[in-house]
């Protein structure tokens, strides 16, 4: 049998995913002396992290010396509507500055302040200018720096190699099964510990800022291996994606545009965000355009602009404006920086936005407003982990970065992802290496399990008729976009569950043409499994949370509910049965709770 | 706005051979070449191999040759071509073909491994580094590189003389070396390596690399020529002035 032929590699630790989180984890694991492999679906250096624009949040205090980890912690918890794992939010705020400085030590060059320190920019929900950045291409700087560090450490990289399943020996994790994109051949990785760093789920939606890689693989791998997922109902719709032309719909417009002075307007030219200031932010948000504009230069006498409220608030506001008929010609709103900053400043601060609009939309953002609207951007939910070690709920499995849940609660603040990758990537790599090095005896691969999975994976080639995987993917995206989008309601969510079940049946009969060598149709056919699994998780969790909070808005339960303020929705698969449970949030210690009360 | 019809003539095949296939696609305003390829893939040829990630010119995955010109397919708008025209898309020519539009770019990852890493000087007493923006502007230009490898693809030293691959790092890597050599914190010196092993001298400043760089990095003027000058200064000092005169640089 062809599927019998596979190569085997053995490591102490394998890290699945080579974005910021995976790279940082692998660097740490190898520094601890563990034999470490880094595996990724795309070429090395092309992970999502490369697309990150605005910056890395870290309370360095270079621009505002008043800033410190406590304020960052408070901002993060408020942005997350207090649903965050408090311990993760604390570690993140405390360790982000060290991790950013470490990047500089490894060769990264951030934009500078007058006195030669790392410059920081304003972003939504952050009290102080806090984002270390390089123009609007911060992710590129971060991934190259880490990539080069990983090369220096001689870490084994397996690129264009996709993990399909985690393997178990009894109830112990023993490795993973993958295929090479180039040849279509199978690969078995034997490993004592596995770090998931696979990123997000955006490709389940039609309008998204995410790339083809975001099919929820890590979420699904964990679920299928028996680990818990939490907070899956919280999907972040970034308020500003491109809306025109149709082929670029969803591509991100960085929050940095608003951080650097851009403002949102409706078709009547009104700066509408002033109408949408929520109670929690009222005391610290400007009430007039004049005050908002003054804030950019004078923090002591003016309050921050509502254009920089957290993303969930801004996305909902845009949604309401468009619904009320005050949208732009192509169903978005206007984002104007042209009338507010001079062309030189715009080109220097936002070079790739300038380029992107010029090339793709024929719009000169130094002269005209942009048209923007919400786009699916980030998964707050993910693998449930221990805050200090990123250990998942099954032994030997770790998760860091976007695939992990808890850190961002109900809504992530901009800039808090890149810092999250570094802080928890490092911690996951450390814990995984220690665990693997402390384990005595080898792991065993169950050949029967490998063969069964391999055979299953090749079935789409054998069917003489069956469906086109692209058609199924498109139908799933339509379903998630229209029924499990920004505003949700029970009837539609139930409809979505039925549709997903029907799509699962269709996916079982999918057929692909051609052969195994670099065949995107086949790759998508395999990805459908994880796309459908995470879609189901998102929808079931959204049904369970009968309230509105952060990235989850229910039309039938428009208010936040104190009951759900103390609850994580947990998804767990046992013997092919997907279960949904409500479990209590970890209790926050009193001293941290007080930080949230303080006005400063 | 109305859709127009185009013919996409796409190279299909692998290392053992192949042929062009024509696909008719309808194209709406704003679509880029990569969108048209994806449309072919979703509706007519599910197994058509193409690399992409960001679809916004940020990752450098989607390089190919469109009507013979090396480009990022995700940043090449269909409106560039008159409606009804046949648009030919071929894989990058310099790298071995894997399948259809996908090539084996591992050469570039190999040369990256040979670059001696960043060696920072000690930190300031407060544990951080101090740098002025004007001192890092140039290096930040080099850091814009998205590793699309289009420059490596067009450089004739590699393209016409594959045997040079063993001892020629190529424009992308010269940008990388320049970034390290001009980094205000770096303490290492890679000039001898560049001269002896990386084939810096094989570059005869044709600037083809600069012309195709989607990030508009001035590869030749800002990276390669200054590196050549540094090598000259270090190894052939008396000739330095003549060299500068010849290349018109300072
Ligand atoms: C356009 C854009 C701009 C952004 N800007 C910012 C910003 O300014 N600041 C900020 O903080 N955040 C930003 N974000 C969010 C942030 O970039 C991401 O959340 C973050 O980069 C995710 O990093 P990661 O390491 O978790 O995963 P990624 O960088 O996405 O890496 C995932 C890796 O997993 C691999 N992988 C996935 N599945 C498999 C599999 N089955 N087998 C093998 N490998 C697999 C992939 O190949 C990839 O290497 C932005 C996001 C986008 C889309
Ligand atoms: S300038 Fe040098 S590196 Fe660039 S294409 Fe010409 S020969 Fe190659
Ligand atoms: S230098 Fe320019 S052309 Fe060369 S790989 Fe980098 S971005 Fe591409
Ligand atoms: S797909 Fe990323 S540059 Fe084209």
CSV table of C-alpha atoms in Angstrom, one decimal, chain A residues 318-484:
chain,number,residue,atom,x,y,z
A,318,UNK,CA,-20.0,50.9,11.9
A,319,UNK,CA,-22.5,48.1,11.6
A,320,UNK,CA,-25.2,50.3,13.0
A,321,UNK,CA,-24.3,53.3,10.8
A,322,UNK,CA,-24.4,51.2,7.6
A,323,UNK,CA,-27.7,49.6,8.7
A,324,UNK,CA,-29.2,53.0,9.3
A,325,UNK,CA,-28.4,54.0,5.7
A,326,UNK,CA,-25.6,56.3,6.5
A,327,UNK,CA,-22.9,54.1,5.0
A,328,UNK,CA,-20.4,54.8,2.1
A,329,UNK,CA,-21.3,53.9,-1.5
A,330,UNK,CA,-19.9,50.3,-1.1
A,331,UNK,CA,-21.5,49.5,2.2
A,332,UNK,CA,-18.8,50.7,4.6
A,333,UNK,CA,-18.0,54.0,6.3
A,334,UNK,CA,-15.2,56.5,5.6
A,335,UNK,CA,-11.9,56.6,7.3
A,336,UNK,CA,-10.2,59.9,6.8
A,337,UNK,CA,-6.6,60.8,7.4
A,338,UNK,CA,-6.2,62.9,4.3
A,339,UNK,CA,-7.7,66.0,5.7
A,340,UNK,CA,-6.1,65.5,9.1
A,341,UNK,CA,-2.4,64.9,8.5
A,342,UNK,CA,0.0,66.1,5.8
A,343,UNK,CA,0.9,63.7,2.9
A,344,UNK,CA,4.5,63.3,4.1
A,345,UNK,CA,3.5,62.3,7.6
A,346,UNK,CA,1.0,59.7,6.2
A,347,UNK,CA,3.5,58.2,3.8
A,348,UNK,CA,6.2,57.9,6.5
A,349,UNK,CA,3.9,56.5,9.2
A,350,UNK,CA,1.7,54.3,7.1
A,351,UNK,CA,3.7,53.3,4.0
A,352,UNK,CA,2.1,50.0,3.3
A,353,UNK,CA,-1.4,51.4,3.8
A,354,UNK,CA,-0.6,54.1,1.2
A,355,UNK,CA,0.8,51.4,-1.1
A,356,UNK,CA,-2.1,49.0,-0.6
A,357,UNK,CA,-4.8,51.5,-1.4
A,358,UNK,CA,-2.9,53.0,-4.3
A,359,UNK,CA,-2.2,49.6,-5.9
A,360,UNK,CA,-5.3,47.7,-5.1
A,361,UNK,CA,-8.1,50.3,-5.0
A,362,UNK,CA,-6.7,53.2,-6.9
A,363,UNK,CA,-7.2,55.4,-3.9
A,364,UNK,CA,-4.6,57.9,-2.7
A,365,UNK,CA,-5.1,58.0,1.1
A,366,UNK,CA,-3.2,61.3,1.4
A,367,UNK,CA,-5.9,62.9,-0.8
A,368,UNK,CA,-9.1,60.9,-0.3
A,369,UNK,CA,-10.9,59.0,2.5
A,370,UNK,CA,-10.8,55.2,2.6
A,371,UNK,CA,-13.9,53.1,2.6
A,372,UNK,CA,-13.8,50.6,5.4
A,373,UNK,CA,-16.0,48.0,7.1
A,374,UNK,CA,-15.7,45.1,9.6
A,375,UNK,CA,-13.7,42.0,8.7
A,376,UNK,CA,-13.2,38.7,10.5
A,377,UNK,CA,-9.8,39.1,12.1
A,378,UNK,CA,-8.9,37.2,15.2
A,379,UNK,CA,-10.0,34.3,17.4
A,380,UNK,CA,-10.0,35.1,21.0
A,381,UNK,CA,-11.1,31.6,21.8
A,382,UNK,CA,-8.8,28.6,21.7
A,383,UNK,CA,-7.0,25.8,23.5
A,384,UNK,CA,-7.5,26.0,27.3
A,385,UNK,CA,-4.1,26.4,28.9
A,386,UNK,CA,-2.4,26.8,32.2
A,387,UNK,CA,-1.4,30.4,32.4
A,388,UNK,CA,2.2,29.9,33.6
A,389,UNK,CA,3.2,26.9,31.4
A,390,UNK,CA,0.7,27.0,28.5
A,391,UNK,CA,0.0,23.3,29.1
A,392,UNK,CA,-3.2,22.2,27.6
A,393,UNK,CA,-5.6,19.9,29.4
A,394,UNK,CA,-3.9,16.7,28.1
A,395,UNK,CA,-0.4,15.8,29.1
A,396,UNK,CA,2.5,16.8,26.8
A,397,UNK,CA,0.4,19.3,24.8
A,398,UNK,CA,1.1,23.0,24.9
A,399,UNK,CA,-0.5,25.9,23.0
A,400,UNK,CA,0.6,29.5,22.4
A,401,UNK,CA,-0.4,32.5,20.3
A,402,UNK,CA,-3.7,32.9,18.6
A,403,UNK,CA,-4.5,29.2,18.9
A,404,UNK,CA,-4.5,29.5,22.7
A,405,UNK,CA,-7.6,30.9,24.6
A,406,UNK,CA,-8.0,32.9,27.7
A,407,UNK,CA,-5.5,35.8,27.4
A,408,UNK,CA,-7.8,38.2,25.6
A,409,UNK,CA,-11.2,37.3,27.1
A,410,UNK,CA,-14.1,38.6,25.1
A,411,UNK,CA,-12.2,41.0,23.0
A,412,UNK,CA,-8.5,41.5,22.2
A,413,UNK,CA,-6.9,44.9,22.2
A,414,UNK,CA,-4.8,45.8,19.1
A,415,UNK,CA,-1.1,45.1,19.6
A,416,UNK,CA,-1.7,42.6,22.3
A,417,UNK,CA,-1.4,39.7,20.0
A,418,UNK,CA,2.2,40.2,19.0
A,419,UNK,CA,3.2,40.6,22.6
A,420,UNK,CA,1.2,37.6,23.5
A,421,UNK,CA,3.1,35.5,20.9
A,422,UNK,CA,6.4,36.5,22.5
A,423,UNK,CA,5.5,36.1,26.1
A,424,UNK,CA,3.6,32.9,25.9
A,425,UNK,CA,5.7,31.4,23.1
A,426,UNK,CA,8.7,31.7,25.3
A,427,UNK,CA,6.8,30.2,28.3
A,428,UNK,CA,5.4,27.3,26.2
A,429,UNK,CA,8.8,26.5,24.7
A,430,UNK,CA,10.4,26.4,28.2
A,431,UNK,CA,7.7,24.3,29.7
A,432,UNK,CA,7.5,21.8,26.8
A,433,UNK,CA,11.3,21.4,26.8
A,434,UNK,CA,11.4,20.8,30.5
A,435,UNK,CA,8.6,18.3,30.3
A,436,UNK,CA,10.2,16.4,27.4
A,437,UNK,CA,13.7,16.4,29.0
A,438,UNK,CA,12.2,15.1,32.2
A,439,UNK,CA,10.4,12.2,30.6
A,440,UNK,CA,12.1,8.9,30.8
A,441,UNK,CA,11.7,6.3,28.1
A,442,UNK,CA,10.7,6.9,24.5
A,443,UNK,CA,7.4,7.3,22.9
A,444,UNK,CA,5.8,4.7,20.6
A,445,UNK,CA,4.0,5.3,17.4
A,446,UNK,CA,0.9,3.2,16.8
A,447,UNK,CA,1.4,2.1,13.2
A,448,UNK,CA,-2.2,1.0,12.9
A,449,UNK,CA,-3.4,4.5,13.8
A,450,UNK,CA,-1.1,6.0,11.2
A,451,UNK,CA,-2.3,3.7,8.5
A,452,UNK,CA,-5.9,4.3,9.2
A,453,UNK,CA,-5.5,8.1,9.1
A,454,UNK,CA,-3.4,7.9,5.9
A,455,UNK,CA,-5.9,5.8,4.1
A,456,UNK,CA,-8.7,8.2,5.1
A,457,UNK,CA,-6.7,11.1,3.8
A,458,UNK,CA,-6.4,9.5,0.4
A,459,UNK,CA,-10.0,8.6,-0.1
A,460,UNK,CA,-10.9,11.8,-2.0
A,461,UNK,CA,-8.7,10.6,-4.8
A,462,UNK,CA,-10.5,7.3,-5.1
A,463,UNK,CA,-14.1,8.6,-5.5
A,464,UNK,CA,-15.2,8.6,-9.1
A,465,UNK,CA,-17.7,11.2,-8.4
A,466,UNK,CA,-18.3,13.6,-5.5
A,467,UNK,CA,-18.2,17.3,-4.7
A,468,UNK,CA,-15.7,20.0,-5.4
A,469,UNK,CA,-14.0,21.0,-2.1
A,470,UNK,CA,-14.0,24.7,-3.1
A,471,UNK,CA,-17.8,24.6,-3.4
A,472,UNK,CA,-18.2,23.2,0.2
A,473,UNK,CA,-15.8,25.8,1.6
A,474,UNK,CA,-17.6,28.6,-0.1
A,475,UNK,CA,-21.0,27.4,1.3
A,476,UNK,CA,-19.5,27.2,4.8
A,477,UNK,CA,-18.1,30.7,4.5
A,478,UNK,CA,-21.5,32.0,3.5
A,479,UNK,CA,-23.1,30.2,6.4
A,480,UNK,CA,-20.8,31.6,9.0
A,481,UNK,CA,-20.8,35.1,7.6
A,482,UNK,CA,-24.5,35.4,7.4
A,483,UNK,CA,-25.6,33.4,10.4
A,484,UNK,CA,-22.7,33.5,13.0
